[in-house]
Coordinates of C-alpha atoms and ligand atoms in Angstrom, one line a residue:
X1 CA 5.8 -64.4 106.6
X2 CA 3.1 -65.5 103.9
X3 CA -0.3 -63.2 104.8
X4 CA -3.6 -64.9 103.6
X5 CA -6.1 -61.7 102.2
X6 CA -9.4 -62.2 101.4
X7 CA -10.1 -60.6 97.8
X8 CA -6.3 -59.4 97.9
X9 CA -6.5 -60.6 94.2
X10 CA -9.2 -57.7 92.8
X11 CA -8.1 -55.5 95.4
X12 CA -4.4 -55.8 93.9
X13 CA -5.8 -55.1 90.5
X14 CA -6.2 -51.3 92.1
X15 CA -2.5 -51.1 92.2
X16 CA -1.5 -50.3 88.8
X17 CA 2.0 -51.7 89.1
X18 CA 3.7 -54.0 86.0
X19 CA 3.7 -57.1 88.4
X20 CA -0.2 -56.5 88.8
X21 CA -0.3 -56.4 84.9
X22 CA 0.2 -60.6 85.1
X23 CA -2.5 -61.2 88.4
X24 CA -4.9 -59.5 86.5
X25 CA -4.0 -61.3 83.3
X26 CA -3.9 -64.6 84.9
X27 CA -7.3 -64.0 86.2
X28 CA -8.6 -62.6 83.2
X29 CA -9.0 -58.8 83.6
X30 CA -7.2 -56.2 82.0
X31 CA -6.4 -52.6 83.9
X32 CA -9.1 -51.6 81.3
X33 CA -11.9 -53.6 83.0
X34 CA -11.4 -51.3 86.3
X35 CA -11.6 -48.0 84.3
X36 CA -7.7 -48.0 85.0
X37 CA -5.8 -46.2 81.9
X38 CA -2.7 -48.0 80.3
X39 CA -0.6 -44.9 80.4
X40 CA -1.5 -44.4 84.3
X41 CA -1.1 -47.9 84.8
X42 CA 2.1 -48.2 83.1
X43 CA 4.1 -45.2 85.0
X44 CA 5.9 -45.8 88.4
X45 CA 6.8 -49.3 88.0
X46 CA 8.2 -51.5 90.3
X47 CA 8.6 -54.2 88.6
X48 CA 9.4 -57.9 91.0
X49 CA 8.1 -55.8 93.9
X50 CA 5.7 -58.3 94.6
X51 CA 5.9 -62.0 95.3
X52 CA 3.4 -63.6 93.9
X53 CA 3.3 -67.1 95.8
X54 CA 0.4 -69.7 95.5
X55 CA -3.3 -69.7 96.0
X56 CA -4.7 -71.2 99.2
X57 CA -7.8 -74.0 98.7
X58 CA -10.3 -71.0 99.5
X59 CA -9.1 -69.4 96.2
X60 CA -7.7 -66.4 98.3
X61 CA -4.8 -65.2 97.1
X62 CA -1.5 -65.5 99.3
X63 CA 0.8 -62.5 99.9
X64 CA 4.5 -62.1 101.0
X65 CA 4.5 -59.6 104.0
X66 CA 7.0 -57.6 101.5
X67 CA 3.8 -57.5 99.0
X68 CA 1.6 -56.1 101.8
X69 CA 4.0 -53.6 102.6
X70 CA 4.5 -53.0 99.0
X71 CA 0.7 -53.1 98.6
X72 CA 0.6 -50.3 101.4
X73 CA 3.5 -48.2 99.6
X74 CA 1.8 -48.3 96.5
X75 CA -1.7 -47.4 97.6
X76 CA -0.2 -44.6 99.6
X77 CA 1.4 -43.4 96.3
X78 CA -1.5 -43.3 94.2
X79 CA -4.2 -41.4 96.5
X80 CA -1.3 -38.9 96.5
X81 CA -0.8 -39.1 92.3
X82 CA -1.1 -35.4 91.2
X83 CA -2.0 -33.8 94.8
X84 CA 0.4 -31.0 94.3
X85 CA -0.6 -30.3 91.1
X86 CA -4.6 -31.0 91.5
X87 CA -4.4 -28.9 94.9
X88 CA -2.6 -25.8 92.7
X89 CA -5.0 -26.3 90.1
X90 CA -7.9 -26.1 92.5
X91 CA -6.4 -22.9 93.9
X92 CA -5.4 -21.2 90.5
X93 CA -9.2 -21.8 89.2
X94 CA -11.0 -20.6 92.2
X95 CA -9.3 -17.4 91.8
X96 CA -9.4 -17.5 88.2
X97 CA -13.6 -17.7 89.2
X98 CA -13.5 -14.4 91.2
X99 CA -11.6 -12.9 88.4
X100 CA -14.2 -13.5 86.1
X101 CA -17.0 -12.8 88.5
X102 CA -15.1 -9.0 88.8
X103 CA -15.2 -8.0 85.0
X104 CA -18.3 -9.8 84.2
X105 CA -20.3 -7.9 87.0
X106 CA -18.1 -4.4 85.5
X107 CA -19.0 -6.0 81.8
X108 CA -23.0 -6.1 82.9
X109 CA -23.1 -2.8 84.9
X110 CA -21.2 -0.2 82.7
X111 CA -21.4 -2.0 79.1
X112 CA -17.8 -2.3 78.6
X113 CA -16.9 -2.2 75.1
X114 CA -13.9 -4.3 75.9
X115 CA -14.9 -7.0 74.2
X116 CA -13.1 -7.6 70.6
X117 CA -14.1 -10.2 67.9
X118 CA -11.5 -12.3 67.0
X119 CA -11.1 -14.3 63.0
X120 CA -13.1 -16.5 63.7
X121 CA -15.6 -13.7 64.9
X122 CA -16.0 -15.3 68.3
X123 CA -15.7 -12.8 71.1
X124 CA -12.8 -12.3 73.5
X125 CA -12.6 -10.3 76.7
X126 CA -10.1 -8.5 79.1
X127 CA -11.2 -12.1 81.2
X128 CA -10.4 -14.6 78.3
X129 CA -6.7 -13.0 78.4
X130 CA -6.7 -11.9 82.3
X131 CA -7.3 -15.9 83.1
X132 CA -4.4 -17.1 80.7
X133 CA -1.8 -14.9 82.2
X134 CA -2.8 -15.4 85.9
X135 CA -3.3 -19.4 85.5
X136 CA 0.2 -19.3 83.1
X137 CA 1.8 -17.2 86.3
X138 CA 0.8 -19.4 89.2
X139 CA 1.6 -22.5 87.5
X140 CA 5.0 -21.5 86.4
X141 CA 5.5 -19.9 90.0
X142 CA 4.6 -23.4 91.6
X143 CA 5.6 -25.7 89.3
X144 CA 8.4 -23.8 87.6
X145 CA 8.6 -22.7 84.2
X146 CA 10.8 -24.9 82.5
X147 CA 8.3 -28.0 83.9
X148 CA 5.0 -26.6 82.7
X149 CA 3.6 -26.5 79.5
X150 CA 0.5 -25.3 78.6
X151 CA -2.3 -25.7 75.7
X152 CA -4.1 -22.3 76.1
X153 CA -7.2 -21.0 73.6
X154 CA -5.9 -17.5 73.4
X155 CA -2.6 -15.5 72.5
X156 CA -1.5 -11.8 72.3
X157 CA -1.6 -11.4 69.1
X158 CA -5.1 -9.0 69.0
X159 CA -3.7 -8.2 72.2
X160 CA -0.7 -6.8 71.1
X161 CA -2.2 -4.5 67.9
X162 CA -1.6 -0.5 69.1
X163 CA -5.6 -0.2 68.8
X164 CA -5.6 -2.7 72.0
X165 CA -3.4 -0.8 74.3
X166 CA -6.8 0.1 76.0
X167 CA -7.6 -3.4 76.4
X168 CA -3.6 -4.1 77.4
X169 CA -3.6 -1.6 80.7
X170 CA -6.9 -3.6 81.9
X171 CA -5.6 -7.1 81.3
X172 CA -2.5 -5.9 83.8
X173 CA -4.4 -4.5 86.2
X174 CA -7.1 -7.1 86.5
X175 CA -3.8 -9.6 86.6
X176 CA -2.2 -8.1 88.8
X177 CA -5.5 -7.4 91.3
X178 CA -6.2 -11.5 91.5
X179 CA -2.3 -12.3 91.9
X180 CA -2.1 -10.1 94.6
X181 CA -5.3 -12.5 96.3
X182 CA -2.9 -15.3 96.1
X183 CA -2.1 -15.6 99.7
X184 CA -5.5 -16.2 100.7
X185 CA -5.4 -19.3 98.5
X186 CA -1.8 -20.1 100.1
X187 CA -0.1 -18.9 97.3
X188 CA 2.6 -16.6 96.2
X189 CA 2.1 -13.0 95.1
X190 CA 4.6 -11.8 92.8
X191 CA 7.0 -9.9 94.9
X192 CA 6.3 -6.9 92.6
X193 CA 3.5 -6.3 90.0
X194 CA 3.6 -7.6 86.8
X195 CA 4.7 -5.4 83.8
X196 CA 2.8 -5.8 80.7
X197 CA 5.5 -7.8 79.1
X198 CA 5.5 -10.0 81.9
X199 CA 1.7 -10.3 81.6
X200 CA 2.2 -10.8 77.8
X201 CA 5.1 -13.6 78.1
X202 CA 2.4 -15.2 80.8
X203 CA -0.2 -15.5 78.2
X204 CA 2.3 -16.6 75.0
X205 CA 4.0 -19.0 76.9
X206 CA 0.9 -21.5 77.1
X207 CA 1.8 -22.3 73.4
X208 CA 2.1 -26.1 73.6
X209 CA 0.5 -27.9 70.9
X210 CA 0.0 -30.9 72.8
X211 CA 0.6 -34.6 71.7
X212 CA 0.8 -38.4 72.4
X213 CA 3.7 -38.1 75.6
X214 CA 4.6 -36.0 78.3
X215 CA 2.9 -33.8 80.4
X216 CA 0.9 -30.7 79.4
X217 CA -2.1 -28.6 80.8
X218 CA -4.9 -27.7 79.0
X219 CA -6.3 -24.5 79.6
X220 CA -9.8 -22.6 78.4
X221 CA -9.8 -19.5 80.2
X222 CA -13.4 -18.5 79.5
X223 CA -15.5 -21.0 78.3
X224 CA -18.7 -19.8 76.9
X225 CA -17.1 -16.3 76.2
X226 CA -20.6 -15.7 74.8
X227 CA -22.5 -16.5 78.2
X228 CA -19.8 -14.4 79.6
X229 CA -20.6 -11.7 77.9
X230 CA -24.5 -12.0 77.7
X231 CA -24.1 -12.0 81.9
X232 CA -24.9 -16.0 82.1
X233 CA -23.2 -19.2 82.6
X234 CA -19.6 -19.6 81.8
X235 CA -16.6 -22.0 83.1
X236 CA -12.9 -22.1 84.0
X237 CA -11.6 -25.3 82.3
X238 CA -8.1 -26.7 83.4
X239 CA -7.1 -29.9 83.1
X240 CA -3.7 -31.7 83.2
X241 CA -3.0 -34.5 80.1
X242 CA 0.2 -37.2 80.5
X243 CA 0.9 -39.1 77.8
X244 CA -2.2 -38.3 75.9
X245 CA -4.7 -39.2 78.8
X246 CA -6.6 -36.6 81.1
X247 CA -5.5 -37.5 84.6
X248 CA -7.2 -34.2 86.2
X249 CA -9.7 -31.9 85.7
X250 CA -11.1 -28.5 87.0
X251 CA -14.0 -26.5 85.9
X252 CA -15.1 -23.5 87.7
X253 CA -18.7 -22.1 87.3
X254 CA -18.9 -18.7 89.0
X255 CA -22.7 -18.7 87.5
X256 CA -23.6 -22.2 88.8
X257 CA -25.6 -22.3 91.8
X258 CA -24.5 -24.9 94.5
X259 CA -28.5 -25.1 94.5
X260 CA -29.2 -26.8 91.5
X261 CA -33.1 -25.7 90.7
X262 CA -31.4 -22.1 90.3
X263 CA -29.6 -23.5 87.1
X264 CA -32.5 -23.3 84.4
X265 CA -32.7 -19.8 85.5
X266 CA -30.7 -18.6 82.3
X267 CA -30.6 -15.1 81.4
X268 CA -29.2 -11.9 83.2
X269 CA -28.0 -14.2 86.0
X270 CA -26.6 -11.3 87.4
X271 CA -28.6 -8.1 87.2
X272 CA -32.0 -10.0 88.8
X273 CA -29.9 -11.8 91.8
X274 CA -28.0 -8.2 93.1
X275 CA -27.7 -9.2 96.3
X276 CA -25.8 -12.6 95.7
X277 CA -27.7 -13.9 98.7
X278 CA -27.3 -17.4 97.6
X279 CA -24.9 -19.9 96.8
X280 CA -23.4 -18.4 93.5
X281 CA -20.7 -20.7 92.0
X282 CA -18.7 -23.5 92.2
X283 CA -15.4 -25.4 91.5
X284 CA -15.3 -29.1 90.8
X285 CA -12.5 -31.1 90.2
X286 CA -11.6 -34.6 89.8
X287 CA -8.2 -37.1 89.9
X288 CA -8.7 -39.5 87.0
X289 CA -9.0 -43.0 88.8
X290 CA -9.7 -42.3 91.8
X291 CA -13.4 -43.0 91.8
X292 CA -15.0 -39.6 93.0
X293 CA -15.5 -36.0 91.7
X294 CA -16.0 -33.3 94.3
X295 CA -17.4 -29.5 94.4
X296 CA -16.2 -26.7 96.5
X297 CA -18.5 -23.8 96.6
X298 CA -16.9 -20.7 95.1
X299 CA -15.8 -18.3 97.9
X300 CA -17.2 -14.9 98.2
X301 CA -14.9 -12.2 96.1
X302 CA -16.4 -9.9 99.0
X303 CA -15.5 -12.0 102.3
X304 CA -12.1 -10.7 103.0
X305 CA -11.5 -12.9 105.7
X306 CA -12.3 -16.1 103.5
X307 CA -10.8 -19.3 104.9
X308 CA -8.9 -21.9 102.9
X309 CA -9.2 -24.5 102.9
X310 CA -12.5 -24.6 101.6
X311 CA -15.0 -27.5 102.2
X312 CA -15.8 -29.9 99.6
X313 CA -18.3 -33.0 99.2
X314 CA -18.7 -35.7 96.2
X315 CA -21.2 -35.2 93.3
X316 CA -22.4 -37.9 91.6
X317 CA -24.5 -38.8 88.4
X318 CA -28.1 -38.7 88.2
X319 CA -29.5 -42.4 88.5
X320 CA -32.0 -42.0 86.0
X321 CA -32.0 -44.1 83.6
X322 CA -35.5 -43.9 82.1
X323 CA -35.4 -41.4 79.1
X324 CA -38.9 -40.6 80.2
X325 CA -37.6 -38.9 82.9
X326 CA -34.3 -37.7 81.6
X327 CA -33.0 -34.0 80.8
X328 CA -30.8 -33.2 77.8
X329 CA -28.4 -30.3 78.0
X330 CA -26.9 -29.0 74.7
X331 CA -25.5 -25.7 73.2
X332 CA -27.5 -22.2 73.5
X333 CA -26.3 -21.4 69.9
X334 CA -27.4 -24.0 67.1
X335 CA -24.5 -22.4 65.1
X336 CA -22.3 -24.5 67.3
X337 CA -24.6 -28.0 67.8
X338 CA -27.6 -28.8 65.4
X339 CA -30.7 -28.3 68.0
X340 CA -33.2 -30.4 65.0
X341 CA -30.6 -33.4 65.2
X342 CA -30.5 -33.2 69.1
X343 CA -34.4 -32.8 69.2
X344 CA -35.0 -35.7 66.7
X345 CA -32.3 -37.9 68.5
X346 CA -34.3 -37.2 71.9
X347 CA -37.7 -37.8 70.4
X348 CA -36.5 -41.0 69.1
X349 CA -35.0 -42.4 72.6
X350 CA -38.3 -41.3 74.4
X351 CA -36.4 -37.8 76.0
X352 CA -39.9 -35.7 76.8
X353 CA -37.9 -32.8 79.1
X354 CA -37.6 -29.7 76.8
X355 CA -33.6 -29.6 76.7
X356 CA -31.7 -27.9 79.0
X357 CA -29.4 -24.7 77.0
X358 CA -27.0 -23.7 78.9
X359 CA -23.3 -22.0 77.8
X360 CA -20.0 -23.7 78.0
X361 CA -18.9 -26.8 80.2
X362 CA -21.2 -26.1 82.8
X363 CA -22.9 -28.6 81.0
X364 CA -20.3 -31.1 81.4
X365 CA -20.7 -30.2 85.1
X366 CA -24.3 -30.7 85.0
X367 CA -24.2 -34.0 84.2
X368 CA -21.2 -34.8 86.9
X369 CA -23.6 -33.3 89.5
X370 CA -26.8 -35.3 88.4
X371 CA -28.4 -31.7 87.3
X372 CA -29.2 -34.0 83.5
X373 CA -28.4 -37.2 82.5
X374 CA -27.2 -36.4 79.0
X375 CA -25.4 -33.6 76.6
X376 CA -24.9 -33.8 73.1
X377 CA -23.0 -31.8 70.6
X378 CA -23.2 -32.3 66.8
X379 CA -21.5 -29.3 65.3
X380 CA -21.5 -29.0 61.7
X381 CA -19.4 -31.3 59.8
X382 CA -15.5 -29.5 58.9
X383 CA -15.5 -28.0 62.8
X384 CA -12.7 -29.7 64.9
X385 CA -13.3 -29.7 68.3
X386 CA -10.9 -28.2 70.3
X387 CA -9.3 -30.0 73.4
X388 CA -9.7 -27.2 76.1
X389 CA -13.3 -27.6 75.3
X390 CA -13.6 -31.2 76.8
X391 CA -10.8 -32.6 78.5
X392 CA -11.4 -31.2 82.2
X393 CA -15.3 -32.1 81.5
X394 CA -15.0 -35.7 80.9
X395 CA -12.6 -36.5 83.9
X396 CA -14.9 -35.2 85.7
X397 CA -18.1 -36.9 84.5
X398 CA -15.7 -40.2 84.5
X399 CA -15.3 -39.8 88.1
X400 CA -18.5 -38.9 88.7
X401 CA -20.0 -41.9 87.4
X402 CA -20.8 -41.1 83.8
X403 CA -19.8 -42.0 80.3
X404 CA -18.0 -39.4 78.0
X405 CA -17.6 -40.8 73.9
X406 CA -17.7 -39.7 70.8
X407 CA -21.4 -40.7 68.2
X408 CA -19.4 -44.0 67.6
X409 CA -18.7 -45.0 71.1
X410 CA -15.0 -44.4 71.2
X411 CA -13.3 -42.4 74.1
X412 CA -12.2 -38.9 73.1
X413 CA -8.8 -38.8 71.8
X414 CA -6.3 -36.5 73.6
X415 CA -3.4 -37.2 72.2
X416 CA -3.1 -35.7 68.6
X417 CA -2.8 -32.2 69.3
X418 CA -5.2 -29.6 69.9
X419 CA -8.2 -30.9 68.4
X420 CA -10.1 -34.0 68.9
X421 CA -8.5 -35.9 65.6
X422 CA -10.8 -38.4 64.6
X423 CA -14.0 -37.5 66.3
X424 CA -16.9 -39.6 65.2
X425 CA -19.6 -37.2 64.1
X426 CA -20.4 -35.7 67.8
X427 CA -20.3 -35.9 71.6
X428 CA -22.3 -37.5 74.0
X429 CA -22.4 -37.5 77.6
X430 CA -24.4 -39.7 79.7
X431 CA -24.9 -40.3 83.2
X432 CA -25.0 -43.9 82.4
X433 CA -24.8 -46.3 79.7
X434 CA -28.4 -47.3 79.6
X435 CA -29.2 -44.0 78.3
X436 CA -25.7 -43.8 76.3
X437 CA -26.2 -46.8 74.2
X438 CA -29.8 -45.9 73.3
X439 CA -28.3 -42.4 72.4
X440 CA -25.7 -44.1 70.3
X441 CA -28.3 -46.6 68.3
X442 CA -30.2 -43.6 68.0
X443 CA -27.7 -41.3 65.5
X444 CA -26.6 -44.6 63.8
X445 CA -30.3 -44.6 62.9
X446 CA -31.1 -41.3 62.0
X447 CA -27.4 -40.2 60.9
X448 CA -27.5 -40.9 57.2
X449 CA -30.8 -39.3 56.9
X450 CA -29.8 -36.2 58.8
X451 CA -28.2 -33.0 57.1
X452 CA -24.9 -33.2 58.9
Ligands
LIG1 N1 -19.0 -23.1 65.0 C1 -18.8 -23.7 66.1 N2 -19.2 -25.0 66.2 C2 -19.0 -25.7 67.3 N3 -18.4 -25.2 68.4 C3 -17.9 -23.9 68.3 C4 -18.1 -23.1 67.2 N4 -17.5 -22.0 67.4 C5 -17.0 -22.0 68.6 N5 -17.2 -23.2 69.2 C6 -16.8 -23.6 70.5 O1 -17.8 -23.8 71.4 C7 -17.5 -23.4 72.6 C8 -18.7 -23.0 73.4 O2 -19.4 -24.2 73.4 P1 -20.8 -24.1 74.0 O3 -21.3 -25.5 74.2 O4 -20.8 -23.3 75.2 O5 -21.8 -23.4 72.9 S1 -22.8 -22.3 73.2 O6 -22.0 -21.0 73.5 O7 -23.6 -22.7 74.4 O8 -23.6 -22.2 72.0 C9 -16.6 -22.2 72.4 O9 -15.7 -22.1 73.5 P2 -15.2 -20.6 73.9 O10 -14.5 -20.0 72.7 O11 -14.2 -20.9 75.0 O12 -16.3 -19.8 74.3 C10 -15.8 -22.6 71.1 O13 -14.6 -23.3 71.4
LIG2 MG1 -13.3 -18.5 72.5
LIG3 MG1 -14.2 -23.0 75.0
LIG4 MG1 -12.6 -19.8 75.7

């Protein structure tokens, strides 16, 4: 029996199968148009599902009843896309956050010299690895090993050096004291410790490089090593990548506040808030797609009755739109992102707030919870950015609301490896594209003049 549906037409453009492909075509939209990938799009299709019949005079569209049903079917199917792995995710970076929160507060109190420099003269900690191995173990242990790949930022080889035994025995204890936590997350604990070459196979087995197909995660166990370190802000990234596209991204911030005025309170987060008697930390997380990003508050490492599941509730952009009124968030170090560029960039768009420096991807998260309306990095010109250092970020401002790009306008580029091939001078965030496309003019103007 035909079934007349008001709108059915857009609605079905929601639907991402191949037979919606042609509706949208006919009526002139492209998946595209509705922020709806072609790779996303493309999988799961069912093709001649859908009878596509006539249009009645009102210029509804008309349905089979085997469409509607379809219709239903499909619908079902995509607000459960990646809930198994989005809900493991979730789990494996909240504890991941308490990990963190444990050797930082040890890191802080007792001046651990267990930090080592690494070639690049970057720092690394007993967290960076501790992460790695625990977020390696609990996706392999849900997912299974020989269906998980991983793009991670560290491996064993400093690990490994005799010198770094020290370092070694911490990394398996501090593994082995969050795994055991699992159940409270409604996970599995291994049924025995892991050894230290279990620990060690954890971390070297996220060595995917990455690429244009398949399915891989992307994984930046300490973010901000150097806010880590210094006792401030730091993030958890994960993020899951098919076919080149981010489809779902997780940052925990153990140092983020759920209240957000706490945020511009930068240094020694911990040693002048002892108590913790306020909202310290969060996880957010968003499914590419589906329209909404949404923040847990981190549970405390000290509750040992803790409840999950934990609550959650949407974040959102900032409306602000005015650059009178808009904050910029950027890199603490100007090694890593020119600060005069930045300043000269905000000057020239009409930006009066001083800019907001904070470590790591909680500036990504910033922006997704409409804390500022914009973050820019220029680093200087022969870096190449790394994927772990964006990819959860910009699903989650994309959900959110806001607009992720490179200085040129184009959409990151996921899909070439570990680095961000092709990146056009910098990164800009925006809560909208008012303020993105003035950002934009604004380095095509000053660009050629600048040092970069
Ligand atoms: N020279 C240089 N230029 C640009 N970017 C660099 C550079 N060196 C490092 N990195 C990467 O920056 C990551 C930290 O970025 P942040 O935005 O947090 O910078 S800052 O720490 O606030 O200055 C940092 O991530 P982590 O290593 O995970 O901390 C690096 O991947
Ligand atoms: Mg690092
Ligand atoms: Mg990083
Ligand atoms: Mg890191």
């Amino acid at each position: 029996m035909p079934i007349s549906c008001p709108n059915f037409a857009v609605q079905s453009l929601h639907l991402r199968s191949s037979s919606f492909t042609t509706t949208a075509r006919e009526i002139n939209f492209t998946p595209r148009d509705f922020g709806i990938s072609p790779p996303i799009f493309r999988t799961n299709l069912r093709p001649n599902s859908v009878n596509y019949s006539s249009r009645c005079n009102c210029s509804q569209t008309i349905f089979s009843a085997e469409a509607a049903r379809d219709y239903d079917d499909q619908l079902k199917f995509e607000s459960e896309r990646y809930s198994d792995e989005l809900e493991v995710a979730v789990k494996a970076v909240h504890m991941a956050c308490l990990l963190c929160q444990r050797v930082q507060e040890s890191l802080i109190a007792k001046g651990d010299d267990h930090v080592q420099s690494k070639d690049d003269d970057s720092p690394v900690t007993i967290a960076d690895w501790s992460v790695q191995a625990t977020v390696s173990w609990v996706l392999s242990d849900a997912f299974g090993s020989a269906n998980v790949s991983i793009v991670a930022e560290e491996d064993v080889q400093e690990l490994s050096k005799t010198d770094s035994i020290g370092i070694l025995n911490s990394v398996v204890k501090t593994v082995n004291q969050c795994l055991a936590e699992a159940p409270r997350f409604g996970l599995k604990s291994p049924p025995n410790p892991l050894s230290t070459s279990d620990v060690l196979e954890a971390i070297s087995r996220c060595n995917s490089i990455g690429g244009p197909t398949g399915r891989f995660w992307v994984l930046d166990p300490v973010d901000g090593t150097l806010g880590f370190v210094r006792g401030d802000q730091y993030a958890i990234a994960l993020a899951l990548i098919e076919d080149g596209e981010p489809v779902l991204g997780v940052l925990g911030c153990p140092n983020y506040p759920m209240k957000t005025e706490l945020l511009s309170y930068h240094q020694r987060v911990l040693s002048t808030q002892p108590s913790a008697n306020w909202d310290k930390g969060c996880v957010i997380y968003a499914r590419k797609g589906s329209g909404g990003a949404w923040m847990q508050p981190l549970l405390r490492k000290e509750e040992k009755k803790f409840v999950w599941p934990n609550s959650a509730s949407e974040i959102k952009v900032s409306t602000i739109d005015n650059p009178a009124l808009a904050t910029f968030c950027e890199p603490v170090e100007k090694a890593n992102s020119s600060h005069s560029f930045t300043a000269g960039l905000a000057h020239s768009v009409g930006v009066r707030n001083q800019p907001l420096r904070v470590y790591s991807m909680v500036k990504y998260a910033a922006i997704a919870r409409g804390d500022a309306e914009i973050f820019m990095k220029f680093a200087r010109a022969g870096y190449k950015e790394k994927i772990w250092d964006h990819a959860a970020g910009v699903v989650i401002i994309e959900e959110a609301g806001g607009v992720v790009t490179d200085a040129g306008g184009h959409h990151l580029c996921f899909s070439k490896g570990m680095y961000l091939e092709g990146l056009d001078r910098g990164i800009i965030a925006s809560s909208g594209s008012t303020l993105h496309n003035k950002i934009i003019r604004a380095v095509d103007a000053s660009w050629n003049s600048s040092s970069l």
